């Protein structure tokens, strides 16, 4: 049965539905434990960086050529060799690179916290003293960005995410009209979760934005900047370079990290911004910390040597991740292709596959999967306040499970999508009224 | 010449002053480069922990017995084995221990930032919405605590620091009367910089404090909890234990770190607080970070094994630090003893010697030292806003220089104190008026 659902008769629907139900009951009986919920690297990927563990073995290893001892206090802005590495990788000046701890999320949260408490520049009103603060949120997007906004009571305005980036007509219109809009979250390469790559045109329009708010900042989370699954994926334009020397010089807060290059929990994070923004931020960071962990920054500098070292390393990640992505996508193609039940992204990099259901409810599919022993990212997570207006989007994270588990997981996912779709169609036809016997009593 | 200055004639003063001047000019000519400005561990101390560097050498080493992979995401509150270690060391429950990154300063700054933004408990007004927020600051105290207050615009009220802790009559009176007083900074053991150890009575009075402000918190920075220079130093009472189960259960934010146990720049930090406070903090920390660096937390747990491992390790630090402290103190005793020029602490642990000048200006001594090639902590640093009302206190940090440098540094320090004292006395006598030839033209 591979007919598009629009062409199926009621009898065909009932037949397939009852078949699927039987399979689903079998799957449930197996007591699976599968997890495609978070963008966690798998063990094999983590193992790629185990050289980091022994790159500094003695006290002597911990000093650089200038006699700076990375074990001791000092160097608030970070280890020079590691700043140089990221200046090269990101195509920015050394002076514009600040190194944080193991989490760029913390750097983003803290950047928002500083804006709330102290304002984004000298003389600017702290956001916490503004009557209203709003952020634009391209959707579907990254739940942890949205959670930062929610934590600070920042109103989130969804903007449509397209294949080449956010809907820029809307972005330009909104930021130019509303002074309460102070920021936008962007994951410009392999956007979380759609995998979209911002086109040159989109990046140029961002660099030339004319926000009404003088304290508007673009939160440019380049988390997946070197996370290509295939050779020859085009790189995005360098928004930082585009803005330097223009009136938009202070527009961009750029972030990246090695969370998905080395260790998810023990990488290093990077904050790149203009001289003026950096000077302002350092005033507060200097009161917050003497420096982040310089040994770990230095480990990364020695381990990779230069930007090419990182790029070579990322090819090894691609070899591990590519078959994982392809396993899920080929299962979706095979099981759901042409059936008008869902559409899914075929990303060239990053960590996620985004799936949009045509008829079924994402919440229902999430629930069916969970009952069959498989955890997905919670339905709605990719939208502000966890509320997907169409209840249609699911984020699939294929990095963590083994290939064997992924094959199984993809089957379960497709099964649940079919089941939820049939259920919805049959329900709309009134099939479940009047005590029909084939009823599905799961979830909740 | 070892007379108390009060007993010296004008002629004796002039004679000694001119002698000192000649020596000072010689010292200046030597072009020294000495630094007693910050509480930085010396290389030998850092070397003690180099076992940390290789305690985790393979990916397998990075998982615990329950299969938790420390390299990956998860465990926001910290690595269980390391939480257990600090629960034991601090005499608190496992559940009340949160592990941060490499800096307890960051945990303190963030705790104040959360209070400013969100309030210290559900339903409490954020401090940033209060008309006035004040902190009590026992003085002399730690400049980085004061800088946090200054950064947040928190008004600092100095409270006298005594040998057994802050002046508790004043503390009790002020907090019970003024609802704007929201916190107090405490370094209860080997207080920075006097080395005072809070007596049992002082700790009990803190635990029983009755602040007018319901959102008052004690910032209990137990930075030097195991940093004894000698055997048999009495431990302080456990304030956390004293408050649990009382109406003051949520009164204490306790902090400590391994910055001066393992590496100053790459240790781990600890935040200990009540169940309710922890739950409230985790709501925000969970939005800020997925977890701090768990590999480094795990390294510490494996390296030390248990609280005794830490205590044994600290004896090695004491062996390195003790002669450094004794070198400075014996020079002060020998050169300045009985001369009524200064008083100095003789701490049993911690990182500092506190010195109070009787006649000379601390700023002048700082300046004279700097011109002779020796950096001290800036005069005034140990008081809020950098303003020492008596301009009398100097903080001496003997940990970083070598013993040889320290001998030299102590001589320079004593020389400058004598010089500044004589200068002051002679100046008060009108000696420098009318174009006297022996005039000192340095600094500025």
Short mmCIF file of N, CA and C in Angstrom, two decimals, chain A residues 39-43 46-47 50 52-54 56-60 62 69-73 102-103 105-107 109-110 113 116-118 128 142 144 147-148 151-152 259-260 263-267 282-296 299 400, chain B residues 39-43 46-47 50 52-54 56-60 62 69-73 102-103 105-107 109-110 113 116-118 128 142 144 147-148 151-152 259-260 263-267 282-296 299 400:
data_model
loop_
_atom_site.label_atom_id
_atom_site.label_comp_id
_atom_site.label_asym_id
_atom_site.label_seq_id
_atom_site.Cartn_x
_atom_site.Cartn_y
_atom_site.Cartn_z
N UNK A 39 20.30 16.46 20.49
CA UNK A 39 21.45 16.44 19.58
C UNK A 39 22.72 16.11 20.32
N UNK A 40 22.77 14.88 20.83
CA UNK A 40 23.93 14.43 21.59
C UNK A 40 24.88 13.67 20.68
N UNK A 41 26.15 13.98 20.68
CA UNK A 41 27.09 13.16 19.92
C UNK A 41 27.12 11.74 20.48
N UNK A 42 27.39 10.77 19.61
CA UNK A 42 27.49 9.38 20.08
C UNK A 42 28.91 9.12 20.59
N UNK A 43 29.07 7.99 21.25
CA UNK A 43 30.35 7.64 21.86
C UNK A 43 31.50 7.69 20.84
N UNK A 46 32.65 11.16 20.33
CA UNK A 46 33.42 11.66 21.47
C UNK A 46 34.83 11.07 21.45
N UNK A 47 34.90 9.79 21.09
CA UNK A 47 36.21 9.12 21.06
C UNK A 47 37.20 9.81 20.11
N UNK A 50 39.66 12.06 21.95
CA UNK A 50 40.30 11.62 23.19
C UNK A 50 41.77 12.02 23.27
N UNK A 52 42.66 14.92 23.16
CA UNK A 52 42.59 16.10 24.05
C UNK A 52 42.98 15.75 25.48
N UNK A 53 42.62 14.55 25.91
CA UNK A 53 42.81 14.16 27.31
C UNK A 53 44.28 14.13 27.70
N UNK A 54 45.15 13.87 26.74
CA UNK A 54 46.56 13.69 27.09
C UNK A 54 47.47 14.70 26.39
N UNK A 56 48.05 17.71 27.28
CA UNK A 56 48.84 18.37 28.33
C UNK A 56 49.05 17.36 29.46
N UNK A 57 50.27 16.90 29.60
CA UNK A 57 50.51 15.82 30.56
C UNK A 57 51.35 16.26 31.75
N UNK A 58 52.10 17.33 31.59
CA UNK A 58 52.96 17.79 32.69
C UNK A 58 52.76 19.29 32.89
N UNK A 59 53.22 19.75 34.03
CA UNK A 59 53.15 21.18 34.31
C UNK A 59 53.83 21.99 33.21
N UNK A 60 54.93 21.48 32.69
CA UNK A 60 55.66 22.20 31.65
C UNK A 60 54.81 22.37 30.40
N UNK A 62 51.94 23.04 30.24
CA UNK A 62 50.86 24.02 30.47
C UNK A 62 51.28 25.47 30.31
N UNK A 69 51.51 30.70 32.35
CA UNK A 69 51.13 29.40 32.90
C UNK A 69 49.60 29.29 32.89
N UNK A 70 49.10 28.40 32.06
CA UNK A 70 47.65 28.29 31.87
C UNK A 70 46.94 27.77 33.12
N UNK A 71 47.71 27.21 34.07
CA UNK A 71 47.10 26.68 35.28
C UNK A 71 46.76 27.79 36.27
N UNK A 72 47.36 28.94 36.09
CA UNK A 72 47.22 30.01 37.08
C UNK A 72 46.15 31.03 36.68
N UNK A 73 45.99 32.06 37.49
CA UNK A 73 45.02 33.12 37.21
C UNK A 73 45.47 33.96 36.02
N UNK A 102 32.72 25.85 28.92
CA UNK A 102 32.37 24.72 28.08
C UNK A 102 31.04 24.92 27.35
N UNK A 103 30.42 26.09 27.44
CA UNK A 103 29.06 26.20 26.93
C UNK A 103 28.79 27.56 26.30
N UNK A 105 25.99 28.31 25.24
CA UNK A 105 24.67 28.65 25.79
C UNK A 105 24.84 29.62 26.97
N UNK A 106 25.82 29.35 27.80
CA UNK A 106 26.09 30.23 28.94
C UNK A 106 26.49 31.63 28.46
N UNK A 107 27.30 31.69 27.40
CA UNK A 107 27.70 33.01 26.88
C UNK A 107 26.49 33.77 26.35
N UNK A 109 23.21 33.27 27.30
CA UNK A 109 22.39 33.62 28.46
C UNK A 109 22.99 34.85 29.15
N UNK A 110 24.30 34.81 29.35
CA UNK A 110 24.97 35.91 30.05
C UNK A 110 24.90 37.20 29.23
N UNK A 113 21.56 38.45 29.88
CA UNK A 113 21.51 38.93 31.28
C UNK A 113 22.19 40.29 31.40
N UNK A 116 19.95 42.91 29.98
CA UNK A 116 18.84 43.16 30.90
C UNK A 116 19.27 44.03 32.07
N UNK A 117 20.47 43.76 32.60
CA UNK A 117 20.91 44.43 33.82
C UNK A 117 21.60 45.76 33.56
N UNK A 118 22.40 45.80 32.48
CA UNK A 118 23.29 46.96 32.30
C UNK A 118 23.11 47.66 30.95
N UNK A 128 15.80 45.41 31.27
CA UNK A 128 14.87 45.15 32.38
C UNK A 128 14.10 46.41 32.76
N UNK A 142 15.52 26.67 17.86
CA UNK A 142 16.21 25.93 18.92
C UNK A 142 15.54 26.20 20.26
N UNK A 144 16.40 25.84 23.28
CA UNK A 144 17.15 26.47 24.38
C UNK A 144 17.30 27.99 24.17
N UNK A 147 14.05 29.22 25.47
CA UNK A 147 13.97 29.15 26.93
C UNK A 147 14.67 30.34 27.59
N UNK A 148 15.75 30.80 26.99
CA UNK A 148 16.42 31.99 27.52
C UNK A 148 15.43 33.16 27.51
N UNK A 151 12.78 32.76 30.13
CA UNK A 151 13.32 32.99 31.47
C UNK A 151 13.37 34.48 31.80
N UNK A 152 13.72 35.30 30.79
CA UNK A 152 13.83 36.74 31.03
C UNK A 152 12.53 37.49 30.74
N UNK A 259 31.39 22.20 21.29
CA UNK A 259 30.56 21.17 21.92
C UNK A 259 30.31 20.00 20.96
N UNK A 260 30.18 20.30 19.69
CA UNK A 260 29.98 19.24 18.71
C UNK A 260 31.18 19.11 17.79
N UNK A 263 34.11 17.71 22.81
CA UNK A 263 33.21 17.07 23.77
C UNK A 263 31.98 17.93 24.02
N UNK A 264 30.82 17.32 23.99
CA UNK A 264 29.57 18.06 24.22
C UNK A 264 29.57 18.75 25.58
N UNK A 265 30.15 18.08 26.58
CA UNK A 265 30.13 18.64 27.93
C UNK A 265 31.41 19.35 28.34
N UNK A 266 32.46 19.22 27.55
CA UNK A 266 33.77 19.75 27.98
C UNK A 266 34.53 20.38 26.83
N UNK A 267 33.80 21.06 25.97
CA UNK A 267 34.47 21.81 24.91
C UNK A 267 34.80 23.20 25.38
N UNK A 282 33.43 43.21 28.53
CA UNK A 282 34.55 42.86 29.42
C UNK A 282 34.47 43.59 30.76
N UNK A 283 33.85 44.75 30.75
CA UNK A 283 33.68 45.50 32.00
C UNK A 283 32.91 44.64 33.01
N UNK A 284 31.93 43.91 32.54
CA UNK A 284 31.11 43.07 33.43
C UNK A 284 31.69 41.67 33.59
N UNK A 285 32.21 41.12 32.50
CA UNK A 285 32.81 39.78 32.59
C UNK A 285 34.00 39.82 33.55
N UNK A 286 34.73 40.95 33.53
CA UNK A 286 35.87 41.11 34.43
C UNK A 286 35.49 41.11 35.90
N UNK A 287 34.22 41.45 36.19
CA UNK A 287 33.75 41.40 37.57
C UNK A 287 33.20 40.02 37.91
N UNK A 288 32.88 39.26 36.85
CA UNK A 288 32.22 37.96 37.02
C UNK A 288 33.22 36.83 37.20
N UNK A 289 34.36 36.95 36.53
CA UNK A 289 35.30 35.81 36.51
C UNK A 289 36.70 36.32 36.22
N UNK A 290 37.71 35.62 36.74
CA UNK A 290 39.09 36.03 36.46
C UNK A 290 39.49 35.54 35.08
N UNK A 291 39.14 34.29 34.76
CA UNK A 291 39.14 33.82 33.38
C UNK A 291 38.41 32.49 33.38
N UNK A 292 37.88 32.09 32.23
CA UNK A 292 37.37 30.74 32.12
C UNK A 292 38.54 29.77 32.09
N UNK A 293 38.28 28.49 32.05
CA UNK A 293 39.30 27.45 32.18
C UNK A 293 40.30 27.51 31.01
N UNK A 294 41.47 28.07 31.30
CA UNK A 294 42.46 28.25 30.25
C UNK A 294 43.16 26.95 29.85
N UNK A 295 43.26 26.00 30.79
CA UNK A 295 43.89 24.73 30.42
C UNK A 295 43.11 24.08 29.29
N UNK A 296 41.80 24.09 29.40
CA UNK A 296 40.99 23.44 28.37
C UNK A 296 41.05 24.22 27.05
N UNK A 299 44.40 23.21 25.69
CA UNK A 299 44.30 21.86 25.13
C UNK A 299 43.77 21.89 23.70
N UNK A 400 22.88 10.19 18.23
CA UNK A 400 23.26 9.40 19.40
C UNK A 400 23.05 7.87 19.27
N UNK B 39 46.79 36.95 45.27
CA UNK B 39 46.90 35.66 45.91
C UNK B 39 47.02 34.54 44.89
N UNK B 40 48.12 34.58 44.17
CA UNK B 40 48.35 33.57 43.13
C UNK B 40 49.22 32.46 43.67
N UNK B 41 48.82 31.21 43.50
CA UNK B 41 49.72 30.13 43.89
C UNK B 41 51.01 30.18 43.06
N UNK B 42 52.09 29.70 43.65
CA UNK B 42 53.35 29.66 42.90
C UNK B 42 53.42 28.37 42.08
N UNK B 43 54.39 28.31 41.20
CA UNK B 43 54.54 27.17 40.30
C UNK B 43 54.62 25.84 41.08
N UNK B 46 51.24 24.70 42.03
CA UNK B 46 50.47 24.18 40.88
C UNK B 46 50.97 22.78 40.52
N UNK B 47 52.29 22.61 40.59
CA UNK B 47 52.86 21.31 40.24
C UNK B 47 52.30 20.17 41.10
N UNK B 50 49.60 18.19 39.31
CA UNK B 50 49.75 17.80 37.92
C UNK B 50 49.26 16.37 37.64
N UNK B 52 46.38 15.55 38.14
CA UNK B 52 45.06 15.84 37.54
C UNK B 52 45.09 15.72 36.02
N UNK B 53 46.22 16.13 35.44
CA UNK B 53 46.32 16.22 33.97
C UNK B 53 46.17 14.86 33.31
N UNK B 54 46.57 13.81 34.03
CA UNK B 54 46.59 12.50 33.39
C UNK B 54 45.67 11.50 34.08
N UNK B 56 42.52 11.17 33.72
CA UNK B 56 41.62 10.63 32.70
C UNK B 56 42.38 10.62 31.38
N UNK B 57 42.72 9.43 30.91
CA UNK B 57 43.58 9.36 29.72
C UNK B 57 42.88 8.78 28.51
N UNK B 58 41.79 8.06 28.74
CA UNK B 58 41.10 7.44 27.61
C UNK B 58 39.60 7.72 27.75
N UNK B 59 38.89 7.51 26.66
CA UNK B 59 37.45 7.66 26.70
C UNK B 59 36.82 6.79 27.77
N UNK B 60 37.36 5.61 27.97
CA UNK B 60 36.81 4.69 28.97
C UNK B 60 36.93 5.29 30.38
N UNK B 62 36.48 8.09 31.21
CA UNK B 62 35.56 9.22 31.38
C UNK B 62 34.13 8.81 31.75
N UNK B 69 28.61 9.11 30.79
CA UNK B 69 29.80 9.56 30.05
C UNK B 69 30.01 11.06 30.34
N UNK B 70 31.07 11.36 31.05
CA UNK B 70 31.31 12.75 31.49
C UNK B 70 31.62 13.67 30.32
N UNK B 71 31.96 13.09 29.16
CA UNK B 71 32.28 13.92 28.00
C UNK B 71 31.02 14.49 27.34
N UNK B 72 29.88 13.90 27.63
CA UNK B 72 28.66 14.26 26.91
C UNK B 72 27.80 15.25 27.70
N UNK B 73 26.66 15.60 27.14
CA UNK B 73 25.72 16.51 27.81
C UNK B 73 25.09 15.85 29.03
N UNK B 102 35.21 26.72 36.69
CA UNK B 102 36.51 26.89 37.34
C UNK B 102 36.55 28.05 38.33
N UNK B 103 35.40 28.70 38.56
CA UNK B 103 35.47 29.93 39.34
C UNK B 103 34.28 30.09 40.27
N UNK B 105 33.94 32.66 41.98
CA UNK B 105 33.58 34.07 41.77
C UNK B 105 32.40 34.16 40.79
N UNK B 106 32.43 33.34 39.75
CA UNK B 106 31.34 33.34 38.78
C UNK B 106 30.03 32.89 39.44
N UNK B 107 30.12 31.88 40.32
CA UNK B 107 28.91 31.41 41.01
C UNK B 107 28.35 32.52 41.90
N UNK B 109 28.86 35.90 41.51
CA UNK B 109 28.35 36.95 40.62
C UNK B 109 26.98 36.54 40.08
N UNK B 110 26.89 35.29 39.63
CA UNK B 110 25.63 34.81 39.06
C UNK B 110 24.52 34.74 40.12
N UNK B 113 23.39 38.17 40.36
CA UNK B 113 22.66 38.51 39.12
C UNK B 113 21.25 37.91 39.14
N UNK B 116 19.11 39.89 41.46
CA UNK B 116 18.76 41.17 40.83
C UNK B 116 17.66 40.99 39.80
N UNK B 117 17.75 39.91 39.02
CA UNK B 117 16.83 39.72 37.89
C UNK B 117 15.54 39.03 38.29
N UNK B 118 15.65 38.05 39.17
CA UNK B 118 14.50 37.18 39.42
C UNK B 118 14.07 37.10 40.88
N UNK B 128 16.69 44.27 41.49
CA UNK B 128 16.79 45.40 40.56
C UNK B 128 15.53 46.26 40.59
N UNK B 142 37.60 41.39 50.73
CA UNK B 142 38.09 40.91 49.43
C UNK B 142 37.61 41.84 48.33
N UNK B 144 37.31 41.59 45.18
CA UNK B 144 36.44 41.08 44.12
C UNK B 144 34.98 40.93 44.59
N UNK B 147 33.76 44.42 44.20
CA UNK B 147 33.56 44.79 42.79
C UNK B 147 32.23 44.27 42.27
N UNK B 148 31.81 43.09 42.74
CA UNK B 148 30.49 42.58 42.34
C UNK B 148 29.42 43.57 42.77
N UNK B 151 29.48 46.69 40.67
CA UNK B 151 28.97 46.42 39.33
C UNK B 151 27.44 46.48 39.30
N UNK B 152 26.82 45.96 40.35
CA UNK B 152 25.35 45.92 40.39
C UNK B 152 24.76 47.16 41.07
N UNK B 259 40.32 26.41 43.53
CA UNK B 259 41.27 27.32 42.88
C UNK B 259 42.62 27.35 43.61
N UNK B 260 42.58 27.24 44.93
CA UNK B 260 43.83 27.22 45.69
C UNK B 260 44.04 25.86 46.32
N UNK B 263 44.27 23.95 40.68
CA UNK B 263 44.77 25.00 39.80
C UNK B 263 43.94 26.28 39.96
N UNK B 264 44.64 27.41 40.09
CA UNK B 264 43.94 28.68 40.25
C UNK B 264 43.01 28.96 39.07
N UNK B 265 43.42 28.58 37.87
CA UNK B 265 42.61 28.88 36.69
C UNK B 265 41.77 27.72 36.20
N UNK B 266 41.97 26.54 36.73
CA UNK B 266 41.30 25.36 36.18
C UNK B 266 40.86 24.39 37.26
N UNK B 267 40.39 24.95 38.35
CA UNK B 267 39.83 24.10 39.39
C UNK B 267 38.34 23.91 39.16
N UNK B 282 18.21 26.39 40.35
CA UNK B 282 18.31 25.46 39.22
C UNK B 282 17.36 25.82 38.09
N UNK B 283 16.26 26.47 38.44
CA UNK B 283 15.31 26.90 37.42
C UNK B 283 16.01 27.82 36.41
N UNK B 284 16.88 28.67 36.92
CA UNK B 284 17.58 29.64 36.05
C UNK B 284 18.88 29.07 35.50
N UNK B 285 19.61 28.33 36.35
CA UNK B 285 20.86 27.74 35.89
C UNK B 285 20.56 26.75 34.75
N UNK B 286 19.42 26.07 34.85
CA UNK B 286 19.02 25.12 33.80
C UNK B 286 18.75 25.80 32.46
N UNK B 287 18.43 27.08 32.49
CA UNK B 287 18.26 27.83 31.23
C UNK B 287 19.59 28.40 30.75
N UNK B 288 20.55 28.50 31.66
CA UNK B 288 21.83 29.14 31.36
C UNK B 288 22.85 28.16 30.79
N UNK B 289 22.78 26.91 31.24
CA UNK B 289 23.84 25.96 30.87
C UNK B 289 23.30 24.54 30.98
N UNK B 290 23.83 23.65 30.16
CA UNK B 290 23.40 22.25 30.24
C UNK B 290 24.12 21.57 31.39
N UNK B 291 25.41 21.82 31.51
CA UNK B 291 26.16 21.53 32.75
C UNK B 291 27.50 22.21 32.62
N UNK B 292 28.14 22.48 33.74
CA UNK B 292 29.53 22.93 33.69
C UNK B 292 30.40 21.75 33.30
N UNK B 293 31.69 21.99 33.13
CA UNK B 293 32.62 20.97 32.61
C UNK B 293 32.71 19.76 33.56
N UNK B 294 32.04 18.69 33.16
CA UNK B 294 31.99 17.51 34.02
C UNK B 294 33.29 16.72 34.01
N UNK B 295 34.05 16.78 32.90
CA UNK B 295 35.32 16.06 32.89
C UNK B 295 36.23 16.57 33.99
N UNK B 296 36.27 17.89 34.15
CA UNK B 296 37.15 18.46 35.15
C UNK B 296 36.64 18.16 36.57
N UNK B 299 37.68 14.58 37.05
CA UNK B 299 39.13 14.53 37.33
C UNK B 299 39.39 14.77 38.81
N UNK B 400 53.21 33.84 45.71
CA UNK B 400 53.73 33.68 44.35
C UNK B 400 55.26 33.79 44.22
#
